[in-house]
Short mmCIF file of C-alpha atoms in Angstrom, two decimals:
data_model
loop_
_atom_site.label_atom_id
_atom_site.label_comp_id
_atom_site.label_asym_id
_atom_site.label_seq_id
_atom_site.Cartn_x
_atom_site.Cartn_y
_atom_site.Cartn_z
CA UNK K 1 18.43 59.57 62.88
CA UNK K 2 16.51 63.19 63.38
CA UNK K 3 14.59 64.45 60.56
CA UNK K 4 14.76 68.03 60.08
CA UNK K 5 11.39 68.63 60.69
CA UNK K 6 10.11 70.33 57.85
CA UNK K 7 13.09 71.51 55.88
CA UNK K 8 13.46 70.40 52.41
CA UNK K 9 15.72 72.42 50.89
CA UNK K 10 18.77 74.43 52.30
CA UNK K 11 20.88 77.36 50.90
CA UNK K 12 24.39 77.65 52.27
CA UNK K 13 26.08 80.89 52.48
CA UNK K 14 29.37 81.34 52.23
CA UNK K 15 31.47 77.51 51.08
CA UNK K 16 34.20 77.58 53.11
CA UNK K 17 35.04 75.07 55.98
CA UNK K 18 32.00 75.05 58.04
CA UNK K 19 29.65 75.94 55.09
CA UNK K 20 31.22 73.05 52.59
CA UNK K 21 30.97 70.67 55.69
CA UNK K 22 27.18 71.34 56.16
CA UNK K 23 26.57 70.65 52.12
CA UNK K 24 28.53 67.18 53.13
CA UNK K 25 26.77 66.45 55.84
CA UNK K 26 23.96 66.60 54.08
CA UNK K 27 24.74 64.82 51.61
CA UNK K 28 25.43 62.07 53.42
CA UNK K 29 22.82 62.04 56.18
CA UNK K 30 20.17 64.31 54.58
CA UNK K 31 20.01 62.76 50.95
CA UNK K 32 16.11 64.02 50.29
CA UNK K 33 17.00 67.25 51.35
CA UNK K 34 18.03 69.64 48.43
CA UNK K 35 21.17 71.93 48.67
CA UNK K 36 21.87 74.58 46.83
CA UNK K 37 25.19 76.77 48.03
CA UNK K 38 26.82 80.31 46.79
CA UNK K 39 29.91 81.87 47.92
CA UNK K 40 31.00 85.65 47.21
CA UNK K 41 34.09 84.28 45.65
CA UNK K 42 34.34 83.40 42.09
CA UNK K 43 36.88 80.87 42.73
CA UNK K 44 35.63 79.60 45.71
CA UNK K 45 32.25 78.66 43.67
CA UNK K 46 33.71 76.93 40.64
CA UNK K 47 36.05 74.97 43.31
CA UNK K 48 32.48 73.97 44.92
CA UNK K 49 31.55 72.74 41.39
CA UNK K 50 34.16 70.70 40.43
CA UNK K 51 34.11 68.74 44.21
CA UNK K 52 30.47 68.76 43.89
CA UNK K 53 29.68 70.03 47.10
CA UNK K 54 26.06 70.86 46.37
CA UNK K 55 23.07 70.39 43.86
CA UNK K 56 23.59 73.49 42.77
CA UNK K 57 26.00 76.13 43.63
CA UNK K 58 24.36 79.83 42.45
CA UNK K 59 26.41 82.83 41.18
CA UNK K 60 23.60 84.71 42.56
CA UNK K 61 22.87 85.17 45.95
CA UNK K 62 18.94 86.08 45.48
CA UNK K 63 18.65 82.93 43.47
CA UNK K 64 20.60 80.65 45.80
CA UNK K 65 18.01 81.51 48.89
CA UNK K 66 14.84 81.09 46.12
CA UNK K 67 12.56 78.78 47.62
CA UNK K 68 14.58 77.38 50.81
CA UNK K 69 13.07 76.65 53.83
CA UNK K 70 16.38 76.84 55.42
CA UNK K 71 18.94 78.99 54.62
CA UNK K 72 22.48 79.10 56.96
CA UNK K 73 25.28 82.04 56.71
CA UNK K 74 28.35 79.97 56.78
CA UNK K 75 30.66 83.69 56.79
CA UNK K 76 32.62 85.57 58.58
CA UNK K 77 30.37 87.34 61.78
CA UNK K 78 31.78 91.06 60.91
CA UNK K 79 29.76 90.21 57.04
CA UNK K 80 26.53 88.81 58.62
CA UNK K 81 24.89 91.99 58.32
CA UNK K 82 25.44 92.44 54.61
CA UNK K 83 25.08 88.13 53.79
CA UNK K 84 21.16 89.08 55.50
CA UNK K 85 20.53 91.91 53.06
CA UNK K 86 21.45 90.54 50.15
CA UNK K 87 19.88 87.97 50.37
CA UNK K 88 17.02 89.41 51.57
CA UNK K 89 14.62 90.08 48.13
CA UNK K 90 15.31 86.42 47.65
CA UNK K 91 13.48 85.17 50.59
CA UNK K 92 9.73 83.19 51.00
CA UNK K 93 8.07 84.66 53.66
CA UNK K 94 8.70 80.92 56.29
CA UNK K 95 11.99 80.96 55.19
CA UNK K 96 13.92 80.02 58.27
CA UNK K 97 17.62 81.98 58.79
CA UNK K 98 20.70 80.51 60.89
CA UNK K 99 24.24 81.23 61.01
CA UNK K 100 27.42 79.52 62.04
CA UNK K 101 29.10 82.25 63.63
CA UNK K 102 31.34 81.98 66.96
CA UNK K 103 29.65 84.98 68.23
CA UNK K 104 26.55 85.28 68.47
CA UNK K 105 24.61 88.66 70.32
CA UNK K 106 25.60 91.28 67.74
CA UNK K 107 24.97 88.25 65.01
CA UNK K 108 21.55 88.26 66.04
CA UNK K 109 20.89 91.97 66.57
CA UNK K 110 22.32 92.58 62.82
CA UNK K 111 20.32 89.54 61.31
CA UNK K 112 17.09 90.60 63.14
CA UNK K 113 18.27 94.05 61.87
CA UNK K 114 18.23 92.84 58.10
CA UNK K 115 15.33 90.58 57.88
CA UNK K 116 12.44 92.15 60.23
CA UNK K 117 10.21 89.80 58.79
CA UNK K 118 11.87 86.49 58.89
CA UNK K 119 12.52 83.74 61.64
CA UNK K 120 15.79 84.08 62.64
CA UNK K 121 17.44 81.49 64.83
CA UNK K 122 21.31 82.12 65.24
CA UNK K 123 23.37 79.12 66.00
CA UNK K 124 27.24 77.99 66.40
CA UNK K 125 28.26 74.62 65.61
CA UNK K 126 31.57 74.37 68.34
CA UNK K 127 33.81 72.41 65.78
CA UNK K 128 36.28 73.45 63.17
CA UNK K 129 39.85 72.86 61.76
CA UNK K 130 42.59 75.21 61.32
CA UNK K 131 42.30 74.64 57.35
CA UNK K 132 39.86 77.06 55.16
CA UNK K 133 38.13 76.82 51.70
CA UNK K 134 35.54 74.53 50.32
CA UNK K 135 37.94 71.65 49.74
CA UNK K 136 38.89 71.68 54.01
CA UNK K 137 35.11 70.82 54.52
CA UNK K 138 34.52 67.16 55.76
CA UNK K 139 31.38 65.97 56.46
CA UNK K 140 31.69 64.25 60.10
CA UNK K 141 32.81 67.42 61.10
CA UNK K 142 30.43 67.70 63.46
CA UNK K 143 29.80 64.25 64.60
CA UNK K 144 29.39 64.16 68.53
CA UNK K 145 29.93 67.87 68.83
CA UNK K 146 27.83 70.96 70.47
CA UNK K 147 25.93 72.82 67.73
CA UNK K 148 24.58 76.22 70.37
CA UNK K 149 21.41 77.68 68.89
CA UNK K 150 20.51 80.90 70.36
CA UNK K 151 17.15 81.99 69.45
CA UNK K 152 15.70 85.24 70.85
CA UNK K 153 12.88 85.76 73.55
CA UNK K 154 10.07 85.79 70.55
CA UNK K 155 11.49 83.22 68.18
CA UNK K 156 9.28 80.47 66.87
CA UNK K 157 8.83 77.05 68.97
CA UNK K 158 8.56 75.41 65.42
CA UNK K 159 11.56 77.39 63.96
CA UNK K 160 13.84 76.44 66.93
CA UNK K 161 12.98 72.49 66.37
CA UNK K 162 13.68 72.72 62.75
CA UNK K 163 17.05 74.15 63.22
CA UNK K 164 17.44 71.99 66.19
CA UNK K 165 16.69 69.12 64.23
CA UNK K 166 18.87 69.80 61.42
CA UNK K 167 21.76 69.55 63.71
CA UNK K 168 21.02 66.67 64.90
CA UNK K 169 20.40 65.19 61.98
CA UNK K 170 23.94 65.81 61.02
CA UNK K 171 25.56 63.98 63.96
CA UNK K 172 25.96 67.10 66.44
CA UNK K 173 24.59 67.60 70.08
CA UNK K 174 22.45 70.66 70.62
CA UNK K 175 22.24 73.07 73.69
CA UNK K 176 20.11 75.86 73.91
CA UNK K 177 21.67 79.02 75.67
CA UNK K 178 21.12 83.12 75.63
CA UNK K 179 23.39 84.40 73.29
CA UNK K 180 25.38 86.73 75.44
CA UNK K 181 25.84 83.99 77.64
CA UNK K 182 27.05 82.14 74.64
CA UNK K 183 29.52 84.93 74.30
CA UNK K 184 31.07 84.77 77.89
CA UNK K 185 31.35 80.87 77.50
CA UNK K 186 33.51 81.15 73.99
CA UNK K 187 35.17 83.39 74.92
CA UNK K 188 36.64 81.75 78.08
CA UNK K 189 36.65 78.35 76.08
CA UNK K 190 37.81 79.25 72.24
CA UNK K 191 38.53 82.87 71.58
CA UNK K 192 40.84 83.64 74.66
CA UNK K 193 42.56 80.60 73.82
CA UNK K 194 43.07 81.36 70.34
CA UNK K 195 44.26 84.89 71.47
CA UNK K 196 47.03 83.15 73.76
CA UNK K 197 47.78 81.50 70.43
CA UNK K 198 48.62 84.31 67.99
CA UNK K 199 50.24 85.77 70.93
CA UNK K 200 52.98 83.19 71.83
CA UNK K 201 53.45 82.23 67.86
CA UNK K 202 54.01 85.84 67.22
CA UNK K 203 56.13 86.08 69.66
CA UNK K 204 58.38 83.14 68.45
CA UNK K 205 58.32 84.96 64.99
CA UNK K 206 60.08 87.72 66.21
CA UNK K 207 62.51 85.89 68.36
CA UNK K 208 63.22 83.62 65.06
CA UNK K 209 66.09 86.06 64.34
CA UNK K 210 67.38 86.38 67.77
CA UNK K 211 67.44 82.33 68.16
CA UNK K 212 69.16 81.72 64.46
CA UNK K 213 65.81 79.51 63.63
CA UNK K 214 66.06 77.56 66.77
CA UNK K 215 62.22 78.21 67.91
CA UNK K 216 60.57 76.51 64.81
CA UNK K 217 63.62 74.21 64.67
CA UNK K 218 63.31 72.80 67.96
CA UNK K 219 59.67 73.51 68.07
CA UNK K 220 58.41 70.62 71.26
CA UNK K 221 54.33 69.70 71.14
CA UNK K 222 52.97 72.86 72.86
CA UNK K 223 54.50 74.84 70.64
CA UNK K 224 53.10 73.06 67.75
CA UNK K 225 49.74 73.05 69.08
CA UNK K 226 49.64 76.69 69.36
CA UNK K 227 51.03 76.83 65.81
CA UNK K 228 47.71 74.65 64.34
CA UNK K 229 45.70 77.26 66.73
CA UNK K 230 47.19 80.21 65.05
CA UNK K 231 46.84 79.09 61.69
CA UNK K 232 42.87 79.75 61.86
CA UNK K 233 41.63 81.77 59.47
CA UNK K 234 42.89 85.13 60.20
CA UNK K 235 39.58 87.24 58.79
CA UNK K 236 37.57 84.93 60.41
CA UNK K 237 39.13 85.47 63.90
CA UNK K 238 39.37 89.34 63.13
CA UNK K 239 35.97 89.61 63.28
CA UNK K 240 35.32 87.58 65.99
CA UNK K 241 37.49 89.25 68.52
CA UNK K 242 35.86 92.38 67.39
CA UNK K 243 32.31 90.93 67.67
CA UNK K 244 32.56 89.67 70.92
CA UNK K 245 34.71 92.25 72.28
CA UNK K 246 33.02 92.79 75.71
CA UNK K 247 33.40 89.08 76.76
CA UNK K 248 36.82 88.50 75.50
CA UNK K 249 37.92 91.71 77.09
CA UNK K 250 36.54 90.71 80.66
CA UNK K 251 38.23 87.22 80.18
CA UNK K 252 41.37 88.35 78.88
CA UNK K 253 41.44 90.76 82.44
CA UNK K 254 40.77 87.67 84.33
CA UNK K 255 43.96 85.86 82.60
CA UNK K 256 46.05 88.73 83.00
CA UNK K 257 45.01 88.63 86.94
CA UNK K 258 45.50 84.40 86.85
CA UNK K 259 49.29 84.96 85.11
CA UNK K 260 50.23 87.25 87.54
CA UNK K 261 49.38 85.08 90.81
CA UNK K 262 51.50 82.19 88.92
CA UNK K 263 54.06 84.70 87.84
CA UNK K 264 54.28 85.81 91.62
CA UNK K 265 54.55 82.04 92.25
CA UNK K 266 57.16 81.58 90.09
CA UNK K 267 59.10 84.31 91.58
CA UNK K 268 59.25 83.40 95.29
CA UNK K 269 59.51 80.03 94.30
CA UNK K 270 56.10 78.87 95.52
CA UNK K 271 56.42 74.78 94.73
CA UNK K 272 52.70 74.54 96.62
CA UNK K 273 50.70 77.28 94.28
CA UNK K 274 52.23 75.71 91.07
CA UNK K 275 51.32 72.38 91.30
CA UNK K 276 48.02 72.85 93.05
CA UNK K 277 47.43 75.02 90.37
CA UNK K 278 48.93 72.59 87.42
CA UNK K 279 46.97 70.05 89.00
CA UNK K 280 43.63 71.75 88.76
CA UNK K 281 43.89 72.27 85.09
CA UNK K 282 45.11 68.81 84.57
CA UNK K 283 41.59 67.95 86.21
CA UNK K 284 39.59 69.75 83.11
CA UNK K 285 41.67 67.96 80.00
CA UNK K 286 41.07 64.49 81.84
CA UNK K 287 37.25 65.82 81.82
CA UNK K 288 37.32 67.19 78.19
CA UNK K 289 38.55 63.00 76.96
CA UNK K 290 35.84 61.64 79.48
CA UNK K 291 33.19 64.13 77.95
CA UNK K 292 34.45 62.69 74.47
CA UNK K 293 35.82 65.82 73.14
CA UNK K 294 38.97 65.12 72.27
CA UNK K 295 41.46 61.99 72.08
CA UNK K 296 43.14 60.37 74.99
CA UNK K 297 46.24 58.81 72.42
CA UNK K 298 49.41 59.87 73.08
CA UNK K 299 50.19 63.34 71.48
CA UNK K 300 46.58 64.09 70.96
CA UNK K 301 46.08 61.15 68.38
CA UNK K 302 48.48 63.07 66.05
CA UNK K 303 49.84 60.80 63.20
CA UNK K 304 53.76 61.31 61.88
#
């Protein structure tokens, strides 16, 4: 297993899914490494406690960065900005900063922004639930996945290796990328898709009356799926969309182009387009379970 070359002690950010998941994971695979974790939220922190998430879980956000080598902001991308500066008088001068957040070129500017002085290397581990909070966390939650760590022109060789190896060390596969190119790639392959979601379940929600309850009554699998989609975290996904506005905007006018060629299709009853278009997409999901990323059982692994 990796060693997260020099990093002995890490302060998490923000205890929610991802953040609680990291104190796990570290836990587990890191055991030498100290973690000490705060969270805005009153009740979020004493939850944190009680599953004993971390060695120590601060009230203070100054007090939780004291003295960490590493130190990750595990909330939401439109707080980044104001996570960096409070934590900011609490900070040794080769204190190493990451993130978690989905997008990651206006993360960056605002972190670089709030902590002049300090190595910043953002990152995005690509895995998550739909569920929230410090008790959603699990700690192989990023087992086998991409963790995308986006350090800037002048970052630090031995910064990027730390963070890199920290990652590693809990289980997930690391690419290194430019962060706006990051934000074209998520937002073709999460937040367009989580768009769609929100869409077609709000949708359903106002047809609910119009159907007498039918929709969620008769709800089939696709439905469903779009239903654990659009149960993300809505604050989360608020400021995502808003983050990474540019790319999902260019994406979402490439979709909008791609539905009306199959809506055309549909139309003059084009039999050819359709299914050498349904065919093509069945291509990628048999690529995604090849690639590991997701289960080949029948109804995506899901258990009744």
């Amino acid at each position: 297993m990796p060693r997260a070359s020099s990093v002995d002690r890490v302060a998490i950010v923000g205890l929610g899914l991802i953040g609680s998941s990291i104190a796990r994971a570290i836990r587990e695979r890191l055991p030498e490494v100290a973690v000490v974790g705060h969270d805005a939220s009153a009740e979020v922190r004493e939850i944190a406690r009680e599953l004993g998430l971390c060695d120590t879980v601060s009230d203070d956000a100054v007090a939780a960065v004291a003295d960490a080598d590493l130190v990750i902001l595990a909330v939401p991308v439109g707080r980044m900005a104001d996570a960096a500066t409070a934590i900011a008088p609490g900070l040794k001068a080769e204190a190493i900063i990451s993130d978690v957040g989905s997008s990651k070129a206006g993360v960056a500017e605002a972190l670089a922004k709030a902590l002049p002085d300090h190595a910043v290397i953002p990152a995005h581990p690509v895995a998550g639930t739909e569920n929230s909070g410090p008790a959603a966390g699990f700690s192989s939650l990023f087992e086998g996945r991409w963790c995308i760590v986006t350090p800037g022109a002048s970052a630090s060789e031995d910064a990027v290796t730390a963070v890199t190896s920290f990652w590693q060390a809990l289980g997930a596969k690391v690419e290194t990328m430019d962060a706006a190119h990051h934000d074209m790639v998520l937002a073709v392959t999460s937040h367009l898709p989580h768009l769609i979601a929100y869409t077609i379940v709000g949708t359903a929600s106002e047809l609910e009356e119009v159907t007498e309850s039918e929709v969620i009554k008769y709800s089939a699998g696709g439905f469903r799926d779009f239903t654990r989609i659009a149960a993300s975290d809505p604050v989360m996904w608020r400021d995502v969309f808003l983050a990474n506005k540019d790319a999902v905007l260019a994406t979402l006018q490439r979709f909008n182009e791609d539905l009306t060629v199959l809506q055309q299709a549909i139309r003059r009853g084009d039999a050819d387009k359709l299914e050498d278009w349904f065919t093509r997409t069945r291509a990628i999901r048999r690529s995604i379970i090849e690639q590991g990323q997701d289960d080949a059982a029948p109804d995506f692994g899901r258990k009744h």
